[in-house]
Amino acid sequence: MNKLAAISSWSGGKDSCYAYFKAIKAGCEVKYLLNFTTRGTGRGCFHGIEGRLMRRQASLLGVPLVQREVSPDMRKYEEEFKEAVSELKINGIGAMVFGDIYLLEHASWVDRVCKDLAITPVEPLWNLPAARILEEFLDLGFKAIIVSCQAEKLGKEFIGRCLEKSMIKEFEDRGVCPCGENGEFHTLVVDGPIFKEPIKILESETIFKEGFWKHWFLDIKRYE
């Protein structure tokens, strides 16, 4: 039986990485990682990770990364999202992998958009307990660092920390989802069983950003 050819939504963080991992283990043939950067910034839309750093990740996974600039306007974002996926569909793509866990509005959006595109949504993490997802991810040997967090939820001291099982209680005590599903924090995966070698952060700076949320953010300046 032929494997299901798929695109995997890619942010550089743990949930997209683990969803990709589980999808390929379940038999999906992920031909591309699809990543969106905010127009004019060169950084990922939601995690703020530099586009070239995500290209480095993809090279260590051995999977082609397709990057597209999109508008911060969500109405335009959907249109641009569909255009990007449609371009890749001509290569025999029949499915797309997402890392959603329990937010119904995200799942509903994915279902509707994938229906419009006539592709199958694949949600390997859907409805799994968040703490269990993080434990499994770490047990497999993946390593991820926190690159941003909501200042009202988590302090500056969390930036740059490598995720550990002991942090699950820290998160829960603060009313934070262990996977940051509500946007409380975002991560960068730097190593794991599917990486050829780890990403080494050589120089970085913690900065404070104000916008819709007040955030602490890790500005990664040099890496290899």
PDB file of C-alpha atoms in Angstrom:
ATOM      1  CA  MET A   1       0.000   0.000   0.000  1.00  0.00           C
ATOM      2  CA  ASN A   2       1.285   3.446  -0.905  1.00  0.00           C
ATOM      3  CA  LYS A   3       1.967   5.794   1.976  1.00  0.00           C
ATOM      4  CA  LEU A   4      -0.212   8.881   2.364  1.00  0.00           C
ATOM      5  CA  ALA A   5       1.763  11.810   0.927  1.00  0.00           C
ATOM      6  CA  ALA A   6       1.526  14.798   3.238  1.00  0.00           C
ATOM      7  CA  ILE A   7       2.711  18.274   4.125  1.00  0.00           C
ATOM      8  CA  SER A   8       3.515  18.944   7.775  1.00  0.00           C
ATOM      9  CA  SER A   9       2.735  22.331   9.294  1.00  0.00           C
ATOM     10  CA  TRP A  10       5.994  23.552  10.831  1.00  0.00           C
ATOM     11  CA  SER A  11       6.665  26.216  13.475  1.00  0.00           C
ATOM     12  CA  GLY A  12      10.022  24.992  14.769  1.00  0.00           C
ATOM     13  CA  GLY A  13       8.440  24.105  18.121  1.00  0.00           C
ATOM     14  CA  LYS A  14       7.762  20.900  19.978  1.00  0.00           C
ATOM     15  CA  ASP A  15       4.129  20.322  18.974  1.00  0.00           C
ATOM     16  CA  SER A  16       4.692  20.588  15.227  1.00  0.00           C
ATOM     17  CA  CYS A  17       7.828  18.459  15.577  1.00  0.00           C
ATOM     18  CA  TYR A  18       6.136  15.750  17.632  1.00  0.00           C
ATOM     19  CA  ALA A  19       3.087  15.712  15.344  1.00  0.00           C
ATOM     20  CA  TYR A  20       5.429  15.238  12.374  1.00  0.00           C
ATOM     21  CA  PHE A  21       7.243  12.430  14.208  1.00  0.00           C
ATOM     22  CA  LYS A  22       4.019  10.601  15.112  1.00  0.00           C
ATOM     23  CA  ALA A  23       2.642  11.028  11.596  1.00  0.00           C
ATOM     24  CA  ILE A  24       5.665   9.438   9.919  1.00  0.00           C
ATOM     25  CA  LYS A  25       5.636   6.622  12.462  1.00  0.00           C
ATOM     26  CA  ALA A  26       1.977   6.026  11.589  1.00  0.00           C
ATOM     27  CA  GLY A  27       2.820   5.699   7.892  1.00  0.00           C
ATOM     28  CA  CYS A  28       2.544   9.211   6.443  1.00  0.00           C
ATOM     29  CA  GLU A  29       5.145  10.184   3.882  1.00  0.00           C
ATOM     30  CA  VAL A  30       5.846  13.824   4.724  1.00  0.00           C
ATOM     31  CA  LYS A  31       7.279  15.372   1.576  1.00  0.00           C
ATOM     32  CA  TYR A  32       7.473  18.952   2.803  1.00  0.00           C
ATOM     33  CA  LEU A  33       7.485  21.015   5.961  1.00  0.00           C
ATOM     34  CA  LEU A  34       5.402  24.169   5.430  1.00  0.00           C
ATOM     35  CA  ASN A  35       6.309  27.254   7.443  1.00  0.00           C
ATOM     36  CA  PHE A  36       4.873  30.754   7.420  1.00  0.00           C
ATOM     37  CA  THR A  37       6.785  33.900   8.329  1.00  0.00           C
ATOM     38  CA  THR A  38       5.220  37.285   8.979  1.00  0.00           C
ATOM     39  CA  ARG A  39       5.733  39.540   5.977  1.00  0.00           C
ATOM     40  CA  GLY A  40       8.667  41.883   6.403  1.00  0.00           C
ATOM     41  CA  THR A  41      10.092  40.250   9.546  1.00  0.00           C
ATOM     42  CA  GLY A  42      11.676  37.006   8.349  1.00  0.00           C
ATOM     43  CA  ARG A  43      10.354  35.369  11.538  1.00  0.00           C
ATOM     44  CA  GLY A  44       7.780  32.649  12.176  1.00  0.00           C
ATOM     45  CA  CYS A  45       4.227  33.930  12.581  1.00  0.00           C
ATOM     46  CA  PHE A  46       3.555  32.553  16.040  1.00  0.00           C
ATOM     47  CA  HIS A  47       6.876  31.478  17.551  1.00  0.00           C
ATOM     48  CA  GLY A  48       8.996  34.360  16.267  1.00  0.00           C
ATOM     49  CA  ILE A  49      11.843  32.034  15.278  1.00  0.00           C
ATOM     50  CA  GLU A  50      14.049  33.264  12.437  1.00  0.00           C
ATOM     51  CA  GLY A  51      13.283  31.699   9.081  1.00  0.00           C
ATOM     52  CA  ARG A  52      16.883  30.713   8.467  1.00  0.00           C
ATOM     53  CA  LEU A  53      17.021  28.904  11.815  1.00  0.00           C
ATOM     54  CA  MET A  54      14.012  26.822  10.804  1.00  0.00           C
ATOM     55  CA  ARG A  55      15.753  26.080   7.523  1.00  0.00           C
ATOM     56  CA  ARG A  56      18.672  24.791   9.595  1.00  0.00           C
ATOM     57  CA  GLN A  57      16.248  22.550  11.525  1.00  0.00           C
ATOM     58  CA  ALA A  58      14.798  21.158   8.323  1.00  0.00           C
ATOM     59  CA  SER A  59      18.247  20.392   6.936  1.00  0.00           C
ATOM     60  CA  LEU A  60      18.994  18.363  10.066  1.00  0.00           C
ATOM     61  CA  LEU A  61      15.746  16.430   9.541  1.00  0.00           C
ATOM     62  CA  GLY A  62      16.430  15.932   5.852  1.00  0.00           C
ATOM     63  CA  VAL A  63      13.006  17.227   4.802  1.00  0.00           C
ATOM     64  CA  PRO A  64      12.479  20.116   2.331  1.00  0.00           C
ATOM     65  CA  LEU A  65      11.153  23.247   4.063  1.00  0.00           C
ATOM     66  CA  VAL A  66       8.822  25.481   2.090  1.00  0.00           C
ATOM     67  CA  GLN A  67       8.543  28.983   3.544  1.00  0.00           C
ATOM     68  CA  ARG A  68       5.974  31.592   2.610  1.00  0.00           C
ATOM     69  CA  GLU A  69       5.527  35.163   3.818  1.00  0.00           C
ATOM     70  CA  VAL A  70       1.998  35.959   4.961  1.00  0.00           C
ATOM     71  CA  SER A  71       0.053  38.957   6.203  1.00  0.00           C
ATOM     72  CA  PRO A  72      -0.589  39.388   9.965  1.00  0.00           C
ATOM     73  CA  ASP A  73      -4.246  39.951   9.007  1.00  0.00           C
ATOM     74  CA  MET A  74      -5.951  36.613   9.694  1.00  0.00           C
ATOM     75  CA  ARG A  75      -8.456  37.126   6.872  1.00  0.00           C
ATOM     76  CA  LYS A  76      -5.609  37.421   4.389  1.00  0.00           C
ATOM     77  CA  TYR A  77      -3.639  34.691   6.172  1.00  0.00           C
ATOM     78  CA  GLU A  78      -6.246  32.058   5.332  1.00  0.00           C
ATOM     79  CA  GLU A  79      -6.181  32.976   1.664  1.00  0.00           C
ATOM     80  CA  GLU A  80      -2.376  32.909   1.589  1.00  0.00           C
ATOM     81  CA  PHE A  81      -2.338  29.606   3.507  1.00  0.00           C
ATOM     82  CA  LYS A  82      -4.612  28.018   0.921  1.00  0.00           C
ATOM     83  CA  GLU A  83      -2.500  29.350  -1.945  1.00  0.00           C
ATOM     84  CA  ALA A  84       0.666  27.823  -0.461  1.00  0.00           C
ATOM     85  CA  VAL A  85      -0.929  24.421   0.107  1.00  0.00           C
ATOM     86  CA  SER A  86      -2.525  24.444  -3.353  1.00  0.00           C
ATOM     87  CA  GLU A  87       0.905  24.990  -4.930  1.00  0.00           C
ATOM     88  CA  LEU A  88       2.219  21.875  -3.184  1.00  0.00           C
ATOM     89  CA  LYS A  89      -0.847  19.736  -3.950  1.00  0.00           C
ATOM     90  CA  ILE A  90       0.274  19.326  -7.540  1.00  0.00           C
ATOM     91  CA  ASN A  91       3.077  17.113  -6.204  1.00  0.00           C
ATOM     92  CA  GLY A  92       0.610  14.440  -5.146  1.00  0.00           C
ATOM     93  CA  ILE A  93      -0.099  15.723  -1.651  1.00  0.00           C
ATOM     94  CA  GLY A  94      -3.265  14.328  -0.114  1.00  0.00           C
ATOM     95  CA  ALA A  95      -2.958  15.295   3.557  1.00  0.00           C
ATOM     96  CA  MET A  96      -1.549  17.853   5.971  1.00  0.00           C
ATOM     97  CA  VAL A  97      -0.248  17.232   9.490  1.00  0.00           C
ATOM     98  CA  PHE A  98      -1.041  19.648  12.332  1.00  0.00           C
ATOM     99  CA  GLY A  99       0.012  19.804  15.989  1.00  0.00           C
ATOM    100  CA  ASP A 100      -3.274  20.869  17.598  1.00  0.00           C
ATOM    101  CA  ILE A 101      -4.084  19.351  20.976  1.00  0.00           C
ATOM    102  CA  TYR A 102      -7.441  20.535  22.320  1.00  0.00           C
ATOM    103  CA  LEU A 103      -8.432  24.005  21.096  1.00  0.00           C
ATOM    104  CA  LEU A 104     -11.677  23.468  19.189  1.00  0.00           C
ATOM    105  CA  GLU A 105     -11.434  26.737  17.273  1.00  0.00           C
ATOM    106  CA  HIS A 106      -8.094  25.603  15.834  1.00  0.00           C
ATOM    107  CA  ALA A 107      -9.410  22.167  14.908  1.00  0.00           C
ATOM    108  CA  SER A 108     -12.539  23.656  13.340  1.00  0.00           C
ATOM    109  CA  TRP A 109     -10.435  26.030  11.244  1.00  0.00           C
ATOM    110  CA  VAL A 110      -8.186  23.160  10.117  1.00  0.00           C
ATOM    111  CA  ASP A 111     -11.173  20.959   9.192  1.00  0.00           C
ATOM    112  CA  ARG A 112     -12.860  23.719   7.215  1.00  0.00           C
ATOM    113  CA  VAL A 113      -9.738  24.828   5.338  1.00  0.00           C
ATOM    114  CA  CYS A 114      -8.651  21.274   4.539  1.00  0.00           C
ATOM    115  CA  LYS A 115     -12.148  20.520   3.238  1.00  0.00           C
ATOM    116  CA  ASP A 116     -11.883  23.550   0.954  1.00  0.00           C
ATOM    117  CA  LEU A 117      -8.493  22.284  -0.244  1.00  0.00           C
ATOM    118  CA  ALA A 118      -9.727  18.686  -0.657  1.00  0.00           C
ATOM    119  CA  ILE A 119      -6.964  17.285   1.559  1.00  0.00           C
ATOM    120  CA  THR A 120      -7.134  15.161   4.719  1.00  0.00           C
ATOM    121  CA  PRO A 121      -6.206  16.789   8.039  1.00  0.00           C
ATOM    122  CA  VAL A 122      -3.960  14.610  10.233  1.00  0.00           C
ATOM    123  CA  GLU A 123      -3.942  15.519  13.949  1.00  0.00           C
ATOM    124  CA  PRO A 124      -1.675  13.023  15.792  1.00  0.00           C
ATOM    125  CA  LEU A 125      -1.800  14.912  19.126  1.00  0.00           C
ATOM    126  CA  TRP A 126      -5.525  15.644  19.192  1.00  0.00           C
ATOM    127  CA  ASN A 127      -7.222  15.058  22.574  1.00  0.00           C
ATOM    128  CA  LEU A 128      -4.120  13.555  24.176  1.00  0.00           C
ATOM    129  CA  PRO A 129      -3.401  14.861  27.705  1.00  0.00           C
ATOM    130  CA  ALA A 130      -0.939  17.750  27.426  1.00  0.00           C
ATOM    131  CA  ALA A 131       1.262  16.462  30.251  1.00  0.00           C
ATOM    132  CA  ARG A 132       1.449  13.048  28.578  1.00  0.00           C
ATOM    133  CA  ILE A 133       2.475  14.635  25.268  1.00  0.00           C
ATOM    134  CA  LEU A 134       5.346  16.480  26.907  1.00  0.00           C
ATOM    135  CA  GLU A 135       6.463  13.372  28.825  1.00  0.00           C
ATOM    136  CA  GLU A 136       6.439  11.220  25.675  1.00  0.00           C
ATOM    137  CA  PHE A 137       8.274  13.888  23.697  1.00  0.00           C
ATOM    138  CA  LEU A 138      11.054  14.050  26.296  1.00  0.00           C
ATOM    139  CA  ASP A 139      11.197  10.262  26.821  1.00  0.00           C
ATOM    140  CA  LEU A 140      11.920   9.865  23.095  1.00  0.00           C
ATOM    141  CA  GLY A 141      15.003  12.043  23.473  1.00  0.00           C
ATOM    142  CA  PHE A 142      13.757  15.292  21.970  1.00  0.00           C
ATOM    143  CA  LYS A 143      15.153  18.511  23.402  1.00  0.00           C
ATOM    144  CA  ALA A 144      13.450  21.883  23.176  1.00  0.00           C
ATOM    145  CA  ILE A 145      14.110  25.273  24.712  1.00  0.00           C
ATOM    146  CA  ILE A 146      11.590  27.969  25.615  1.00  0.00           C
ATOM    147  CA  VAL A 147      12.019  30.894  23.218  1.00  0.00           C
ATOM    148  CA  SER A 148       9.054  33.044  24.254  1.00  0.00           C
ATOM    149  CA  CYS A 149       6.502  33.284  27.048  1.00  0.00           C
ATOM    150  CA  GLN A 150       3.665  35.510  28.174  1.00  0.00           C
ATOM    151  CA  ALA A 151       5.079  37.763  30.881  1.00  0.00           C
ATOM    152  CA  GLU A 152       1.829  37.572  32.881  1.00  0.00           C
ATOM    153  CA  LYS A 153       2.102  33.786  33.057  1.00  0.00           C
ATOM    154  CA  LEU A 154       5.815  32.957  33.148  1.00  0.00           C
ATOM    155  CA  GLY A 155       8.824  35.026  34.169  1.00  0.00           C
ATOM    156  CA  LYS A 156      12.004  35.960  32.381  1.00  0.00           C
ATOM    157  CA  GLU A 157      13.759  33.044  34.092  1.00  0.00           C
ATOM    158  CA  PHE A 158      11.910  30.566  31.877  1.00  0.00           C
ATOM    159  CA  ILE A 159      13.454  31.906  28.676  1.00  0.00           C
ATOM    160  CA  GLY A 160      16.186  29.661  27.322  1.00  0.00           C
ATOM    161  CA  ARG A 161      15.324  26.801  29.681  1.00  0.00           C
ATOM    162  CA  CYS A 162      15.359  23.301  28.263  1.00  0.00           C
ATOM    163  CA  LEU A 163      12.047  21.514  28.802  1.00  0.00           C
ATOM    164  CA  GLU A 164      12.096  18.872  31.533  1.00  0.00           C
ATOM    165  CA  LYS A 165       9.427  16.666  33.088  1.00  0.00           C
ATOM    166  CA  SER A 166       9.815  18.498  36.387  1.00  0.00           C
ATOM    167  CA  MET A 167       8.494  21.635  34.690  1.00  0.00           C
ATOM    168  CA  ILE A 168       5.028  20.106  34.242  1.00  0.00           C
ATOM    169  CA  LYS A 169       4.201  20.842  37.890  1.00  0.00           C
ATOM    170  CA  GLU A 170       5.710  24.332  37.600  1.00  0.00           C
ATOM    171  CA  PHE A 171       3.437  25.035  34.651  1.00  0.00           C
ATOM    172  CA  GLU A 172       0.329  23.569  36.261  1.00  0.00           C
ATOM    173  CA  ASP A 173       0.919  25.472  39.513  1.00  0.00           C
ATOM    174  CA  ARG A 174       0.840  28.685  37.464  1.00  0.00           C
ATOM    175  CA  GLY A 175      -2.277  27.700  35.525  1.00  0.00           C
ATOM    176  CA  VAL A 176      -0.234  27.125  32.375  1.00  0.00           C
ATOM    177  CA  CYS A 177      -0.886  24.255  29.956  1.00  0.00           C
ATOM    178  CA  PRO A 178       2.143  21.896  30.011  1.00  0.00           C
ATOM    179  CA  CYS A 179       2.271  22.233  26.219  1.00  0.00           C
ATOM    180  CA  GLY A 180       1.522  25.965  26.126  1.00  0.00           C
ATOM    181  CA  GLU A 181      -1.524  25.236  23.974  1.00  0.00           C
ATOM    182  CA  ASN A 182      -3.057  28.606  24.826  1.00  0.00           C
ATOM    183  CA  GLY A 183       0.052  30.467  23.698  1.00  0.00           C
ATOM    184  CA  GLU A 184       1.543  30.756  27.199  1.00  0.00           C
ATOM    185  CA  PHE A 185       4.964  29.769  25.846  1.00  0.00           C
ATOM    186  CA  HIS A 186       6.642  28.654  22.630  1.00  0.00           C
ATOM    187  CA  THR A 187       9.656  26.445  22.025  1.00  0.00           C
ATOM    188  CA  LEU A 188      12.438  25.649  19.593  1.00  0.00           C
ATOM    189  CA  VAL A 189      13.370  21.985  19.107  1.00  0.00           C
ATOM    190  CA  VAL A 190      17.159  21.687  19.086  1.00  0.00           C
ATOM    191  CA  ASP A 191      17.716  17.921  19.085  1.00  0.00           C
ATOM    192  CA  GLY A 192      15.986  14.563  18.913  1.00  0.00           C
ATOM    193  CA  PRO A 193      16.005  11.042  17.488  1.00  0.00           C
ATOM    194  CA  ILE A 194      15.248  12.317  13.963  1.00  0.00           C
ATOM    195  CA  PHE A 195      17.935  15.037  13.966  1.00  0.00           C
ATOM    196  CA  LYS A 196      21.284  14.364  12.286  1.00  0.00           C
ATOM    197  CA  GLU A 197      22.980  16.456  14.989  1.00  0.00           C
ATOM    198  CA  PRO A 198      21.874  18.999  17.603  1.00  0.00           C
ATOM    199  CA  ILE A 199      21.509  22.723  17.031  1.00  0.00           C
ATOM    200  CA  LYS A 200      23.926  24.592  19.289  1.00  0.00           C
ATOM    201  CA  ILE A 201      22.919  28.059  20.504  1.00  0.00           C
ATOM    202  CA  LEU A 202      26.131  30.109  20.682  1.00  0.00           C
ATOM    203  CA  GLU A 203      24.830  33.589  21.433  1.00  0.00           C
ATOM    204  CA  SER A 204      21.425  34.907  22.471  1.00  0.00           C
ATOM    205  CA  GLU A 205      19.736  37.753  24.293  1.00  0.00           C
ATOM    206  CA  THR A 206      16.526  37.861  26.333  1.00  0.00           C
ATOM    207  CA  ILE A 207      14.346  40.814  25.392  1.00  0.00           C
ATOM    208  CA  PHE A 208      10.925  42.146  26.404  1.00  0.00           C
ATOM    209  CA  LYS A 209       8.235  42.752  23.786  1.00  0.00           C
ATOM    210  CA  GLU A 210       4.889  44.482  24.064  1.00  0.00           C
ATOM    211  CA  GLY A 211       1.982  43.852  21.734  1.00  0.00           C
ATOM    212  CA  PHE A 212      -1.321  42.025  22.123  1.00  0.00           C
ATOM    213  CA  TRP A 213       0.511  40.193  24.933  1.00  0.00           C
ATOM    214  CA  LYS A 214       3.579  41.224  26.920  1.00  0.00           C
ATOM    215  CA  HIS A 215       6.256  38.662  26.095  1.00  0.00           C
ATOM    216  CA  TRP A 216       9.734  37.645  27.052  1.00  0.00           C
ATOM    217  CA  PHE A 217      11.570  36.495  23.949  1.00  0.00           C
ATOM    218  CA  LEU A 218      14.880  34.773  23.227  1.00  0.00           C
ATOM    219  CA  ASP A 219      16.658  36.540  20.386  1.00  0.00           C
ATOM    220  CA  ILE A 220      19.029  33.887  19.021  1.00  0.00           C
ATOM    221  CA  LYS A 221      21.941  35.665  17.385  1.00  0.00           C
ATOM    222  CA  ARG A 222      24.399  32.852  16.586  1.00  0.00           C
ATOM    223  CA  TYR A 223      24.038  29.087  16.315  1.00  0.00           C
ATOM    224  CA  GLU A 224      25.463  26.103  14.530  1.00  0.00           C
TER     225      GLU A 224
END
